[in-house]
PDB file of N, H, CA, C and O in Angstrom:
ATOM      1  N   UNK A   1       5.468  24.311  27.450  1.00  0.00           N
ATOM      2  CA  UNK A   1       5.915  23.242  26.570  1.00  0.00           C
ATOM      3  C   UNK A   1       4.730  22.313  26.271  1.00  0.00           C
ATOM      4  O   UNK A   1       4.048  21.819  27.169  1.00  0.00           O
ATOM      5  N   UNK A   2       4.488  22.071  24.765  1.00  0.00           N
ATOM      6  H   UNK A   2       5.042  22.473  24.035  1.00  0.00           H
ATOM      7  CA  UNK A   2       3.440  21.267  24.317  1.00  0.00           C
ATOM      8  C   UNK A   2       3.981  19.762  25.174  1.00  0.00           C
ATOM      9  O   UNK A   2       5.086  19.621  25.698  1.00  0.00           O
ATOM     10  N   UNK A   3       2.815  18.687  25.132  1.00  0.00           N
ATOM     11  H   UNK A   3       1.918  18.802  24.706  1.00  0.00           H
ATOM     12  CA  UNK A   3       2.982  17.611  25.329  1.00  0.00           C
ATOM     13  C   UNK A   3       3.095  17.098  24.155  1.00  0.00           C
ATOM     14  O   UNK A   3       2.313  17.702  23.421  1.00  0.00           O
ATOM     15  N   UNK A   4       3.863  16.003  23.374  1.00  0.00           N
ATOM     16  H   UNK A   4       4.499  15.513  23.970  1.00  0.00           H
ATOM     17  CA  UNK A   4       3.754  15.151  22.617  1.00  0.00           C
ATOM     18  C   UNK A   4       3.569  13.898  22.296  1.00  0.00           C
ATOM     19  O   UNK A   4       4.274  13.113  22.929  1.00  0.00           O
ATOM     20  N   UNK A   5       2.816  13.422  21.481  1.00  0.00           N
ATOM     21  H   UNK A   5       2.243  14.060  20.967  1.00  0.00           H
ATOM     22  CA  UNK A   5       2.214  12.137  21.404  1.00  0.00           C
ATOM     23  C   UNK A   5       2.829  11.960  19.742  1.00  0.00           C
ATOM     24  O   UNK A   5       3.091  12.891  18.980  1.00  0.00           O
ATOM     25  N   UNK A   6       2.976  10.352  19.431  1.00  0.00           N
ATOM     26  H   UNK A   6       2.763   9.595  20.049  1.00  0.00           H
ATOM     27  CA  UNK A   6       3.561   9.914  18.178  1.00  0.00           C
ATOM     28  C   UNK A   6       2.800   8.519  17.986  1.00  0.00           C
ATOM     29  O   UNK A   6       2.734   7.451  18.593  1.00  0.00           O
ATOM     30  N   UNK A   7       2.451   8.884  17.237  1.00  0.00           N
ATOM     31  H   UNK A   7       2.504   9.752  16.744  1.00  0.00           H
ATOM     32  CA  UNK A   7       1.445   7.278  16.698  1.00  0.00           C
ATOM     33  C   UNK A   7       2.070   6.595  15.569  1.00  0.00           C
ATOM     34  O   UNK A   7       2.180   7.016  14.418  1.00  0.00           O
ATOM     35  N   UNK A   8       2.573   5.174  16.192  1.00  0.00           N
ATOM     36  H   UNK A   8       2.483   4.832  17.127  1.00  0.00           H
ATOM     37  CA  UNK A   8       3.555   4.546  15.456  1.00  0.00           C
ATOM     38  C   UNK A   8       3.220   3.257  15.015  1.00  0.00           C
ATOM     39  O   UNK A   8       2.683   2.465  15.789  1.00  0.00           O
ATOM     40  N   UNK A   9       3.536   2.897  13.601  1.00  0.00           N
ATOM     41  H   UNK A   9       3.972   3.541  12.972  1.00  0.00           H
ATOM     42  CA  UNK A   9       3.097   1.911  13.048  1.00  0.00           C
ATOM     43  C   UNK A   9       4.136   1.172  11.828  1.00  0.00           C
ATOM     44  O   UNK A   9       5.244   1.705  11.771  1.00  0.00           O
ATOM     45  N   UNK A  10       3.979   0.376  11.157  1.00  0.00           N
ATOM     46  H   UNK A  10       3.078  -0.057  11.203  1.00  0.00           H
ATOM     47  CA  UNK A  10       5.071  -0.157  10.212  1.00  0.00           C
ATOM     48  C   UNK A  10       5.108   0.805   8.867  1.00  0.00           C
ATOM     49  O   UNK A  10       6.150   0.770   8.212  1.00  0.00           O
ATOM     50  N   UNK A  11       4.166   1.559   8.471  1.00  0.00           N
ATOM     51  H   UNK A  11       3.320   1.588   9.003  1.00  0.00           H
ATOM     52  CA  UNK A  11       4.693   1.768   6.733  1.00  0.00           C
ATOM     53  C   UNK A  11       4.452   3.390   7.131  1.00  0.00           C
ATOM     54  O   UNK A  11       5.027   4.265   6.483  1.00  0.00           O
ATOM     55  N   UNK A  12       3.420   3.763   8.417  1.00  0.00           N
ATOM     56  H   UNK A  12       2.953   3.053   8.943  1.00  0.00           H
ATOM     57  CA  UNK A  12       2.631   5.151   8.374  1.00  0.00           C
ATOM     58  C   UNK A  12       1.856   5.217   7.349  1.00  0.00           C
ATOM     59  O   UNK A  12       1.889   6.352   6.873  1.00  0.00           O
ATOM     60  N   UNK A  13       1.166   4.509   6.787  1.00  0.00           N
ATOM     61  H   UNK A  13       1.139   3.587   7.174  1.00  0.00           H
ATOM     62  CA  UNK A  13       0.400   4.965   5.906  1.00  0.00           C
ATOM     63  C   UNK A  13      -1.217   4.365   6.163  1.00  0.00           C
ATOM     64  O   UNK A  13      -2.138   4.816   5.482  1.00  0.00           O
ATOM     65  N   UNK A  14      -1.418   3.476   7.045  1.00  0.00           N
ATOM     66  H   UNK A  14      -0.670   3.110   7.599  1.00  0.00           H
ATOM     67  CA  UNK A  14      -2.506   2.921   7.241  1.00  0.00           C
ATOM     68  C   UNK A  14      -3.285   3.244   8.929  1.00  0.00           C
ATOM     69  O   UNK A  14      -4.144   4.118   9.047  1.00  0.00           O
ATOM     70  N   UNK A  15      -2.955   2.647   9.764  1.00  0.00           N
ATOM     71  H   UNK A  15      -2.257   1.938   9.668  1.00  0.00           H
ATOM     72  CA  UNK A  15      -3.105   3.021  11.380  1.00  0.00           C
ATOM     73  C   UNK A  15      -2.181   4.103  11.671  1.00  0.00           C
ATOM     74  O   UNK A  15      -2.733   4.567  12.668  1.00  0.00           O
ATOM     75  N   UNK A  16      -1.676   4.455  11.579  1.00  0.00           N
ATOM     76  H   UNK A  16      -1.227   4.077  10.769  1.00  0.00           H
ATOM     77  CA  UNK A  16      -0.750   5.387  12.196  1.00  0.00           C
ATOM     78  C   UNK A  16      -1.772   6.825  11.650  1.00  0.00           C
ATOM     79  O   UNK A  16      -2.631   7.282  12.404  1.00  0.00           O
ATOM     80  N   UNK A  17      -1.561   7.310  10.503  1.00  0.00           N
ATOM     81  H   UNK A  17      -0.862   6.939   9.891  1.00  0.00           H
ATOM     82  CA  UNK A  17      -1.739   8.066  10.099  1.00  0.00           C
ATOM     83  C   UNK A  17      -3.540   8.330  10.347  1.00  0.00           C
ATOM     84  O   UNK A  17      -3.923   9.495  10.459  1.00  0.00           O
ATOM     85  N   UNK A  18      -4.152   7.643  10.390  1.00  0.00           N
ATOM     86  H   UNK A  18      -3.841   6.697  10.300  1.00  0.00           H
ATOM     87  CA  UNK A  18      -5.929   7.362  11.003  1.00  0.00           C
ATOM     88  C   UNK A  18      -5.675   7.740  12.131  1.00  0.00           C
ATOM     89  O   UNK A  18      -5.755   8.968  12.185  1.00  0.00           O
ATOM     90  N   UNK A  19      -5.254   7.034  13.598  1.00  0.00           N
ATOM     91  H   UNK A  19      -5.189   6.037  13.554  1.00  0.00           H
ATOM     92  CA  UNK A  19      -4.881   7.612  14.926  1.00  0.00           C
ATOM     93  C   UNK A  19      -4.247   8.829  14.594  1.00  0.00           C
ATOM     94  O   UNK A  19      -4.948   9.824  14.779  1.00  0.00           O
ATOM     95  N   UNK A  20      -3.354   8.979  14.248  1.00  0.00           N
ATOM     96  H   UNK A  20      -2.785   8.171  14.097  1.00  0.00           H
ATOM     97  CA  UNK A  20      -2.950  10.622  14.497  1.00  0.00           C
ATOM     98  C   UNK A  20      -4.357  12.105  14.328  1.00  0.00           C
ATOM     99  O   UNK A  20      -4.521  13.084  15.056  1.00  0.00           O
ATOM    100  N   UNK A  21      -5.233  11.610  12.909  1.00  0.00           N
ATOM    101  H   UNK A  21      -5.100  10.815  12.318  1.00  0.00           H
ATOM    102  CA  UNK A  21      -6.054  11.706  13.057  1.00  0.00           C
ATOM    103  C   UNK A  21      -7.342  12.100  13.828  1.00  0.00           C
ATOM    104  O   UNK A  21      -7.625  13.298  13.831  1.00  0.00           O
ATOM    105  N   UNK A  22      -8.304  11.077  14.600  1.00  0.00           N
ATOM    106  H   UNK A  22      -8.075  10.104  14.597  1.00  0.00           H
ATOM    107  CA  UNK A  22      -8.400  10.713  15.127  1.00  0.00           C
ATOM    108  C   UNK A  22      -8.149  11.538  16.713  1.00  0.00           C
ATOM    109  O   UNK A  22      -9.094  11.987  17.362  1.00  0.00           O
ATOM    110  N   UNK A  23      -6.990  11.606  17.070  1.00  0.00           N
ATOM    111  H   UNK A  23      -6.223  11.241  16.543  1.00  0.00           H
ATOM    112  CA  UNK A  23      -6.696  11.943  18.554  1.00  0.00           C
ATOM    113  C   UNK A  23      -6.676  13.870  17.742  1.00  0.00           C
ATOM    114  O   UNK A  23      -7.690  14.563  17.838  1.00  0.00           O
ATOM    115  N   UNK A  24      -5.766  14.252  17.237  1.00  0.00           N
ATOM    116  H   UNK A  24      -4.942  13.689  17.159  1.00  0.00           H
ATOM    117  CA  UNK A  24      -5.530  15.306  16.987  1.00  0.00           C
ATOM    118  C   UNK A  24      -7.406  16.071  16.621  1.00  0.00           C
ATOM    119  O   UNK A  24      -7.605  17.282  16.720  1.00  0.00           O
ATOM    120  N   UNK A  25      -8.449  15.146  16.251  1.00  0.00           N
ATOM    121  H   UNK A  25      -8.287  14.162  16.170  1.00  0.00           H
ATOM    122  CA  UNK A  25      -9.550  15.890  16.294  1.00  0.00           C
ATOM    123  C   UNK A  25     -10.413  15.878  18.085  1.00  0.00           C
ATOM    124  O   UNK A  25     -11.586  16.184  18.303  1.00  0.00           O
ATOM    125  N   UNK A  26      -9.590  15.523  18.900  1.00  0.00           N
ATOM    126  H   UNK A  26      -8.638  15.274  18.723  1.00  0.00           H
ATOM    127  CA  UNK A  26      -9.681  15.417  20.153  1.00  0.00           C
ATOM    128  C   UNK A  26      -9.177  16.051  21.340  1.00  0.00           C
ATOM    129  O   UNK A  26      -9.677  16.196  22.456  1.00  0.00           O
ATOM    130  N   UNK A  27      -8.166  16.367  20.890  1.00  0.00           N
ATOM    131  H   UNK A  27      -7.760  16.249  19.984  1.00  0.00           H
ATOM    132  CA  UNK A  27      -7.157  17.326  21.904  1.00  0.00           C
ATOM    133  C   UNK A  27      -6.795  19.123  21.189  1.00  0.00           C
ATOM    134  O   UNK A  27      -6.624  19.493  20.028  1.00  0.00           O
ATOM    135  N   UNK A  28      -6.795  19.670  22.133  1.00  0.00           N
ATOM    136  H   UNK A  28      -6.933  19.369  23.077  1.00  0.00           H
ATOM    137  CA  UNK A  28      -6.413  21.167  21.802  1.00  0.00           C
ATOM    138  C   UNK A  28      -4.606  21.544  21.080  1.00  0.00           C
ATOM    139  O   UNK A  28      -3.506  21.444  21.623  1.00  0.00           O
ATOM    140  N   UNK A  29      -4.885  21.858  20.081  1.00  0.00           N
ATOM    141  H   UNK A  29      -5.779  21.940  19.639  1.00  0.00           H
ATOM    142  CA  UNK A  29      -3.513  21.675  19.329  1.00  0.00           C
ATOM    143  C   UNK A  29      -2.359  22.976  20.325  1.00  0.00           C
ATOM    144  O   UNK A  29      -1.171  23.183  20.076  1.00  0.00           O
ATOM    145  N   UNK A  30      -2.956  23.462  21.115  1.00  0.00           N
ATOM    146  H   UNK A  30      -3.920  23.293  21.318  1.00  0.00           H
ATOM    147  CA  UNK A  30      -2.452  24.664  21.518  1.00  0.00           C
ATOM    148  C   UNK A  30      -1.342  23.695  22.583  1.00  0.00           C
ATOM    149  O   UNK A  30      -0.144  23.951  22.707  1.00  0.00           O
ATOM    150  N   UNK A  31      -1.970  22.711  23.190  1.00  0.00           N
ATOM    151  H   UNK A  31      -2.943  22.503  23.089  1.00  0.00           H
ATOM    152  CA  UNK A  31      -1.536  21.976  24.516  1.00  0.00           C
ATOM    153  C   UNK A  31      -1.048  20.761  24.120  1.00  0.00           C
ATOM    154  O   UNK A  31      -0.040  20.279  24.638  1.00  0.00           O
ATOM    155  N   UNK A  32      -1.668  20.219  23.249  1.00  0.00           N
ATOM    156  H   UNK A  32      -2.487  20.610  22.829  1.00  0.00           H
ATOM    157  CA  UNK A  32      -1.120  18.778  22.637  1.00  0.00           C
ATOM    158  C   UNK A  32      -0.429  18.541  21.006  1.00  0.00           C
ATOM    159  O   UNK A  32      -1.190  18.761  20.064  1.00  0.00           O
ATOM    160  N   UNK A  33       1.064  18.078  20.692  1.00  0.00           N
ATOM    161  H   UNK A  33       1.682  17.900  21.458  1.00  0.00           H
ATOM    162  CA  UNK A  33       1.163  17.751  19.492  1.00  0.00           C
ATOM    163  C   UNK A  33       1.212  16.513  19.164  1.00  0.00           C
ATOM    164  O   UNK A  33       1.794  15.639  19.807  1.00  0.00           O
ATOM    165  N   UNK A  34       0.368  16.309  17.749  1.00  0.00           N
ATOM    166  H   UNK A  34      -0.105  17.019  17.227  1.00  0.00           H
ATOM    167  CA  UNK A  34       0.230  14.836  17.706  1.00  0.00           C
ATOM    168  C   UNK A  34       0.648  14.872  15.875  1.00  0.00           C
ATOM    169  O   UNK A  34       0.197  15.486  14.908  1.00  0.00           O
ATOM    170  N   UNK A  35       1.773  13.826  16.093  1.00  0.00           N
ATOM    171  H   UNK A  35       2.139  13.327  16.878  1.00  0.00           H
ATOM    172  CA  UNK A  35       2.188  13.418  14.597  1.00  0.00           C
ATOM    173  C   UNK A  35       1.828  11.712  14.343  1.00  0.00           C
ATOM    174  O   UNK A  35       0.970  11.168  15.039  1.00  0.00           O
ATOM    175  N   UNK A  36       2.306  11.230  13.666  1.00  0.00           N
ATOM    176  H   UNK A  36       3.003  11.671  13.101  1.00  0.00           H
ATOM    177  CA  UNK A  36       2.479   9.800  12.879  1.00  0.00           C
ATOM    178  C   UNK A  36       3.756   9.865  12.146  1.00  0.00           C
ATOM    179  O   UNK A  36       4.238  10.695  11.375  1.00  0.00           O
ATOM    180  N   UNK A  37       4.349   8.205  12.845  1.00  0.00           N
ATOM    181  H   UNK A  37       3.958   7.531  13.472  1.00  0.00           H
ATOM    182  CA  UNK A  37       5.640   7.474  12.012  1.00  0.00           C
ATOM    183  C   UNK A  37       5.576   6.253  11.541  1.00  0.00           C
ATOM    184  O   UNK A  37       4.695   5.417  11.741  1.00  0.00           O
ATOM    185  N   UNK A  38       6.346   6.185  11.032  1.00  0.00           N
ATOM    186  H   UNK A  38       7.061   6.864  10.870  1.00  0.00           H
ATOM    187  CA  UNK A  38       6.205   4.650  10.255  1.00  0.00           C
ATOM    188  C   UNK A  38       7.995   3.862  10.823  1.00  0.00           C
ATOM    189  O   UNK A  38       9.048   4.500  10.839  1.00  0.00           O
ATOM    190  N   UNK A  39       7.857   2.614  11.158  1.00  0.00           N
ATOM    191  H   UNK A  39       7.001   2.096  11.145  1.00  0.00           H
ATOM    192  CA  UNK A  39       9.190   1.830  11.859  1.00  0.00           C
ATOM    193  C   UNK A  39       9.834   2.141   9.953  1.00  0.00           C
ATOM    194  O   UNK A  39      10.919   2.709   9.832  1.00  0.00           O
ATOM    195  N   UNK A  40       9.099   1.737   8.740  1.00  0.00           N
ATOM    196  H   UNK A  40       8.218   1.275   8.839  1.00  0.00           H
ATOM    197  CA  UNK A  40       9.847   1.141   7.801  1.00  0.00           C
ATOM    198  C   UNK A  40       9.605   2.521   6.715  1.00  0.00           C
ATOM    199  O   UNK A  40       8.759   3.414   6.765  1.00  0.00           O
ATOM    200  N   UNK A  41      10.666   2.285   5.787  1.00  0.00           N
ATOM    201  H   UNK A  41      11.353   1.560   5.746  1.00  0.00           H
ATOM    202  CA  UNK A  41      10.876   3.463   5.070  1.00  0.00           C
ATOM    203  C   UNK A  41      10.104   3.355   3.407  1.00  0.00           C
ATOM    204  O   UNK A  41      10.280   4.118   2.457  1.00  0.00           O
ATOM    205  N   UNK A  42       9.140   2.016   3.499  1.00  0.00           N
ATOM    206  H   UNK A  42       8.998   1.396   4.271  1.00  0.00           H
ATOM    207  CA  UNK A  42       8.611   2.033   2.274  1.00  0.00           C
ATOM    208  C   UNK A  42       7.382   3.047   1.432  1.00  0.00           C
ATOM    209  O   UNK A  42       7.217   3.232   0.226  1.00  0.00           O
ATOM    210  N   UNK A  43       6.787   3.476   2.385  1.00  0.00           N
ATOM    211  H   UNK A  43       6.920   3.326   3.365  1.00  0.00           H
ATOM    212  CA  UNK A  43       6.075   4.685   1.915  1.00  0.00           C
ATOM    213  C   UNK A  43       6.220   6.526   2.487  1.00  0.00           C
ATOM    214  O   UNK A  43       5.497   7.483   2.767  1.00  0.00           O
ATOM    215  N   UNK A  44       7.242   6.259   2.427  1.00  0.00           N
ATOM    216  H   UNK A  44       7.829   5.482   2.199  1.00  0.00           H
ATOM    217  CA  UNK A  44       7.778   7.971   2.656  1.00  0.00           C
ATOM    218  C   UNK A  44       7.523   9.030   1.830  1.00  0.00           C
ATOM    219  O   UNK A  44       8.089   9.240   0.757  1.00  0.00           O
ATOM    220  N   UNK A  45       6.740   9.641   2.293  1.00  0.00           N
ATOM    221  H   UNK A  45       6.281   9.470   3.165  1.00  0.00           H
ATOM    222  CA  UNK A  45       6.207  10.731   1.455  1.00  0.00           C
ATOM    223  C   UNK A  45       4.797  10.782   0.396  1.00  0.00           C
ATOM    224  O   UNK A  45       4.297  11.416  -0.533  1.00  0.00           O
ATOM    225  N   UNK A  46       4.555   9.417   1.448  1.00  0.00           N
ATOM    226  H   UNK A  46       4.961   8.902   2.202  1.00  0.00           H
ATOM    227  CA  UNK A  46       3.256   8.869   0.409  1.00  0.00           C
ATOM    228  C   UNK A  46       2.212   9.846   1.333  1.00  0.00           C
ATOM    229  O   UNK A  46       2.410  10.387   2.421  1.00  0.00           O
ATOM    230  N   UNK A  47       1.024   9.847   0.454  1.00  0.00           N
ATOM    231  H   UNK A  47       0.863   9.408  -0.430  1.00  0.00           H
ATOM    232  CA  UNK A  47      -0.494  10.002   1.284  1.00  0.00           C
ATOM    233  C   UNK A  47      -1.029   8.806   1.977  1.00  0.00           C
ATOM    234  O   UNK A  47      -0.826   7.683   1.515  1.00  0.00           O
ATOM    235  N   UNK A  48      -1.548   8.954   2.815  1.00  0.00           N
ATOM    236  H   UNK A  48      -1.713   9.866   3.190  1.00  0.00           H
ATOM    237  CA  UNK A  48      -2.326   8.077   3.912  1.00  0.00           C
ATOM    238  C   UNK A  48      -2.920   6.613   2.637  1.00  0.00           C
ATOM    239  O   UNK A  48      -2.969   6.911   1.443  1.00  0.00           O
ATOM    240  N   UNK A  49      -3.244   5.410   3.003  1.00  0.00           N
ATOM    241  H   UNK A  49      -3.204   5.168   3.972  1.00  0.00           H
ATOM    242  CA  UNK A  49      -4.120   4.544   2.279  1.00  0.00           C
ATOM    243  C   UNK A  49      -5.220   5.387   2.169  1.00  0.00           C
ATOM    244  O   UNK A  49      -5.870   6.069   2.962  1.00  0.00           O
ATOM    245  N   UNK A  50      -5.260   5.144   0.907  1.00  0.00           N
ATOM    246  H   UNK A  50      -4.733   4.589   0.263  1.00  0.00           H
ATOM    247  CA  UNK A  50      -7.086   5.155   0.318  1.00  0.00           C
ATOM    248  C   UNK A  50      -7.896   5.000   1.399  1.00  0.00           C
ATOM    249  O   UNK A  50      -8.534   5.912   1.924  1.00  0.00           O
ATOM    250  N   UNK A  51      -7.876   3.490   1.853  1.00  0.00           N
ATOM    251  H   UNK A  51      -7.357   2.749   1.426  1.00  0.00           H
ATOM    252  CA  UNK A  51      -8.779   3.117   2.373  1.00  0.00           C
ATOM    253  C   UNK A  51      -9.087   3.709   4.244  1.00  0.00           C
ATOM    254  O   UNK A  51     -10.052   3.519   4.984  1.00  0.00           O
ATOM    255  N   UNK A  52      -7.867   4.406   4.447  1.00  0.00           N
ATOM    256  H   UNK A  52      -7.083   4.561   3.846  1.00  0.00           H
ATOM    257  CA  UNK A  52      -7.790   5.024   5.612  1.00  0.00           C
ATOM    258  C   UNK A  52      -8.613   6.415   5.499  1.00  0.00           C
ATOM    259  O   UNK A  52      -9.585   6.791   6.155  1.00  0.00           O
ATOM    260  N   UNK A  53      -7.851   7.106   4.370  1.00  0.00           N
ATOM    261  H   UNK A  53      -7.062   6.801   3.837  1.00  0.00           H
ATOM    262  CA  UNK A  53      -8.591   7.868   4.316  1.00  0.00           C
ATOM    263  C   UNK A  53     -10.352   8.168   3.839  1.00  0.00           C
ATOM    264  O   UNK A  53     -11.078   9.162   3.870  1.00  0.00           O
ATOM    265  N   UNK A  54     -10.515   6.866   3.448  1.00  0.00           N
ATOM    266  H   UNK A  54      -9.925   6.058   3.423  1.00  0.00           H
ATOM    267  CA  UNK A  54     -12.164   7.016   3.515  1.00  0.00           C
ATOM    268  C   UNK A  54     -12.724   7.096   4.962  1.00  0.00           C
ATOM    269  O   UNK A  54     -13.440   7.971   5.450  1.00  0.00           O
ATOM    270  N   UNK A  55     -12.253   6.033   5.494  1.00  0.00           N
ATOM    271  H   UNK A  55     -11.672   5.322   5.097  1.00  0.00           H
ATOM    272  CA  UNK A  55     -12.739   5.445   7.284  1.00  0.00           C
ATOM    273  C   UNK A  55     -12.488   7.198   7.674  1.00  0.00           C
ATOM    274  O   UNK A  55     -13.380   7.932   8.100  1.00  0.00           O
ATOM    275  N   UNK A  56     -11.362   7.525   7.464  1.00  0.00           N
ATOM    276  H   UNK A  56     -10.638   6.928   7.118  1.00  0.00           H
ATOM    277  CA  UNK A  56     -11.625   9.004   8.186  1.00  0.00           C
ATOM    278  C   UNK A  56     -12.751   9.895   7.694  1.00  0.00           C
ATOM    279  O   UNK A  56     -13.540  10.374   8.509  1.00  0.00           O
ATOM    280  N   UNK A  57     -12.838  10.093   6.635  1.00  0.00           N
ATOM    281  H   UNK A  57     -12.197   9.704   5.973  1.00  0.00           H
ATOM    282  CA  UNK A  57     -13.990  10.829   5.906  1.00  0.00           C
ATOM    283  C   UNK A  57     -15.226  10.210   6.256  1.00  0.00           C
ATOM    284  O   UNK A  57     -16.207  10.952   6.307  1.00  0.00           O
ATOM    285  N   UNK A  58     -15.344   9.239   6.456  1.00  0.00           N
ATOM    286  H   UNK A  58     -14.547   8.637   6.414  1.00  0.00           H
ATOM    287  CA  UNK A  58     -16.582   8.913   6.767  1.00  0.00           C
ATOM    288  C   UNK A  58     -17.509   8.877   8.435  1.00  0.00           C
ATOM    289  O   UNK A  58     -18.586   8.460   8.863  1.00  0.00           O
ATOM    290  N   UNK A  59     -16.001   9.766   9.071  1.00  0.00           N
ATOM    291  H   UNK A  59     -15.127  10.105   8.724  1.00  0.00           H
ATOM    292  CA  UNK A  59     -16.038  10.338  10.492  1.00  0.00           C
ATOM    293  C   UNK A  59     -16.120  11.584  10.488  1.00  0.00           C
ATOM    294  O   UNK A  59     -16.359  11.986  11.627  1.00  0.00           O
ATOM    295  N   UNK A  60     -16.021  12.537   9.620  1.00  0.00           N
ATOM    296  H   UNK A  60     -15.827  12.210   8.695  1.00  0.00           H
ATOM    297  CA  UNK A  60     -15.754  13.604   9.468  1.00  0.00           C
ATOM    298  C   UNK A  60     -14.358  14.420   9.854  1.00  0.00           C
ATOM    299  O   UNK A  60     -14.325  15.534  10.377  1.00  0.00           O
ATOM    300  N   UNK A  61     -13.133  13.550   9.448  1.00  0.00           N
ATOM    301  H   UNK A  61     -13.160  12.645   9.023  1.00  0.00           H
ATOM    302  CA  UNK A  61     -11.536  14.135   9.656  1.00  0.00           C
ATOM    303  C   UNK A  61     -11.282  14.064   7.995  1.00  0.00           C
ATOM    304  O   UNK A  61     -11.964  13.584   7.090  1.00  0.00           O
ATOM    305  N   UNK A  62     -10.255  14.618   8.008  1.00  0.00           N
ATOM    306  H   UNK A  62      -9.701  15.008   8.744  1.00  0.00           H
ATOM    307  CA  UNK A  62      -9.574  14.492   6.443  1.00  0.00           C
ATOM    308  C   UNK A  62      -8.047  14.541   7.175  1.00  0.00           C
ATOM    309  O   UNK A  62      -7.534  15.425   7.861  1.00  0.00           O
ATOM    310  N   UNK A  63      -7.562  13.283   6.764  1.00  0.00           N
ATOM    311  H   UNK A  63      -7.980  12.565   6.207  1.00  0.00           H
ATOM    312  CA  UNK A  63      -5.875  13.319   6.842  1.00  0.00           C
ATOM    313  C   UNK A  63      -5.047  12.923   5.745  1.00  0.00           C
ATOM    314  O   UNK A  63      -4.043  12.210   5.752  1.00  0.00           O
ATOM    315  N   UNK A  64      -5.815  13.685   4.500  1.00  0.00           N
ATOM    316  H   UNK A  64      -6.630  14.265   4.495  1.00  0.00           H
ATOM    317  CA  UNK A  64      -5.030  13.872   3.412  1.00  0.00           C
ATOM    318  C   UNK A  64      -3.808  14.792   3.509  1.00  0.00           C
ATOM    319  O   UNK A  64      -2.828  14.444   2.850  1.00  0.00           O
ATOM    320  N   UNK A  65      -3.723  15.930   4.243  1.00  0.00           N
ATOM    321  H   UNK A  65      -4.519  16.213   4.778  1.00  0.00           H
ATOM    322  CA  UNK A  65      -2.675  16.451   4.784  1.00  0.00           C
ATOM    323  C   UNK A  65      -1.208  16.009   5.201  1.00  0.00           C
ATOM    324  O   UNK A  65      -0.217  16.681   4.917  1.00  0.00           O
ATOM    325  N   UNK A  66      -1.165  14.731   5.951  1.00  0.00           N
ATOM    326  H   UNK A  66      -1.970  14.186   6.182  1.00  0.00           H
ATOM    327  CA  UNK A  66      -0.514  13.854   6.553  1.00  0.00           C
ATOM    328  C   UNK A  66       0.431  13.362   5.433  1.00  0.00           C
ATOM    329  O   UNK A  66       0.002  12.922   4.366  1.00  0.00           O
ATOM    330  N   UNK A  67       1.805  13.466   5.751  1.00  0.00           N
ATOM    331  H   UNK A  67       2.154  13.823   6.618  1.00  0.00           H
ATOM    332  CA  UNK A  67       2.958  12.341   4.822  1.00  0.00           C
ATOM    333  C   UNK A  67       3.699  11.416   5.685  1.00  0.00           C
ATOM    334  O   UNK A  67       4.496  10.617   5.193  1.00  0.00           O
TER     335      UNK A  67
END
């Protein structure tokens, strides 16, 4: 049984979705699952912030993937 981790934040679209990120380029996906939620339902189904997703790109992750 995987372990699971959930990185939780208000919209998921800014910190949440960066940490999920972030840890998931850190841990072995075989042993660890790592998602992102949001408490509030205003960006559901959105892509990550812009501005998140630069900070990631400019680490070398892409969590354009991520809704």
């Amino acid at each position: 049984m995987k372990t699971k981790i959930l990185m939780v934040c208000l919209g998921n679209i800014c910190r949440s979705p960066l940490a999920e990120g972030i840890l998931k380029s850190k841990v072995d996906p075989n042993i660890i699952q790592v998602d992102s939620a949001g408490t509030g339902h205003w960006h559901v189904g959105q892509l990550p912030d812009k501005r998140s997703i630069e900070v990631a790109r400019k680490h070398g992750l892409n969590i354009t993937d991520q809704r």
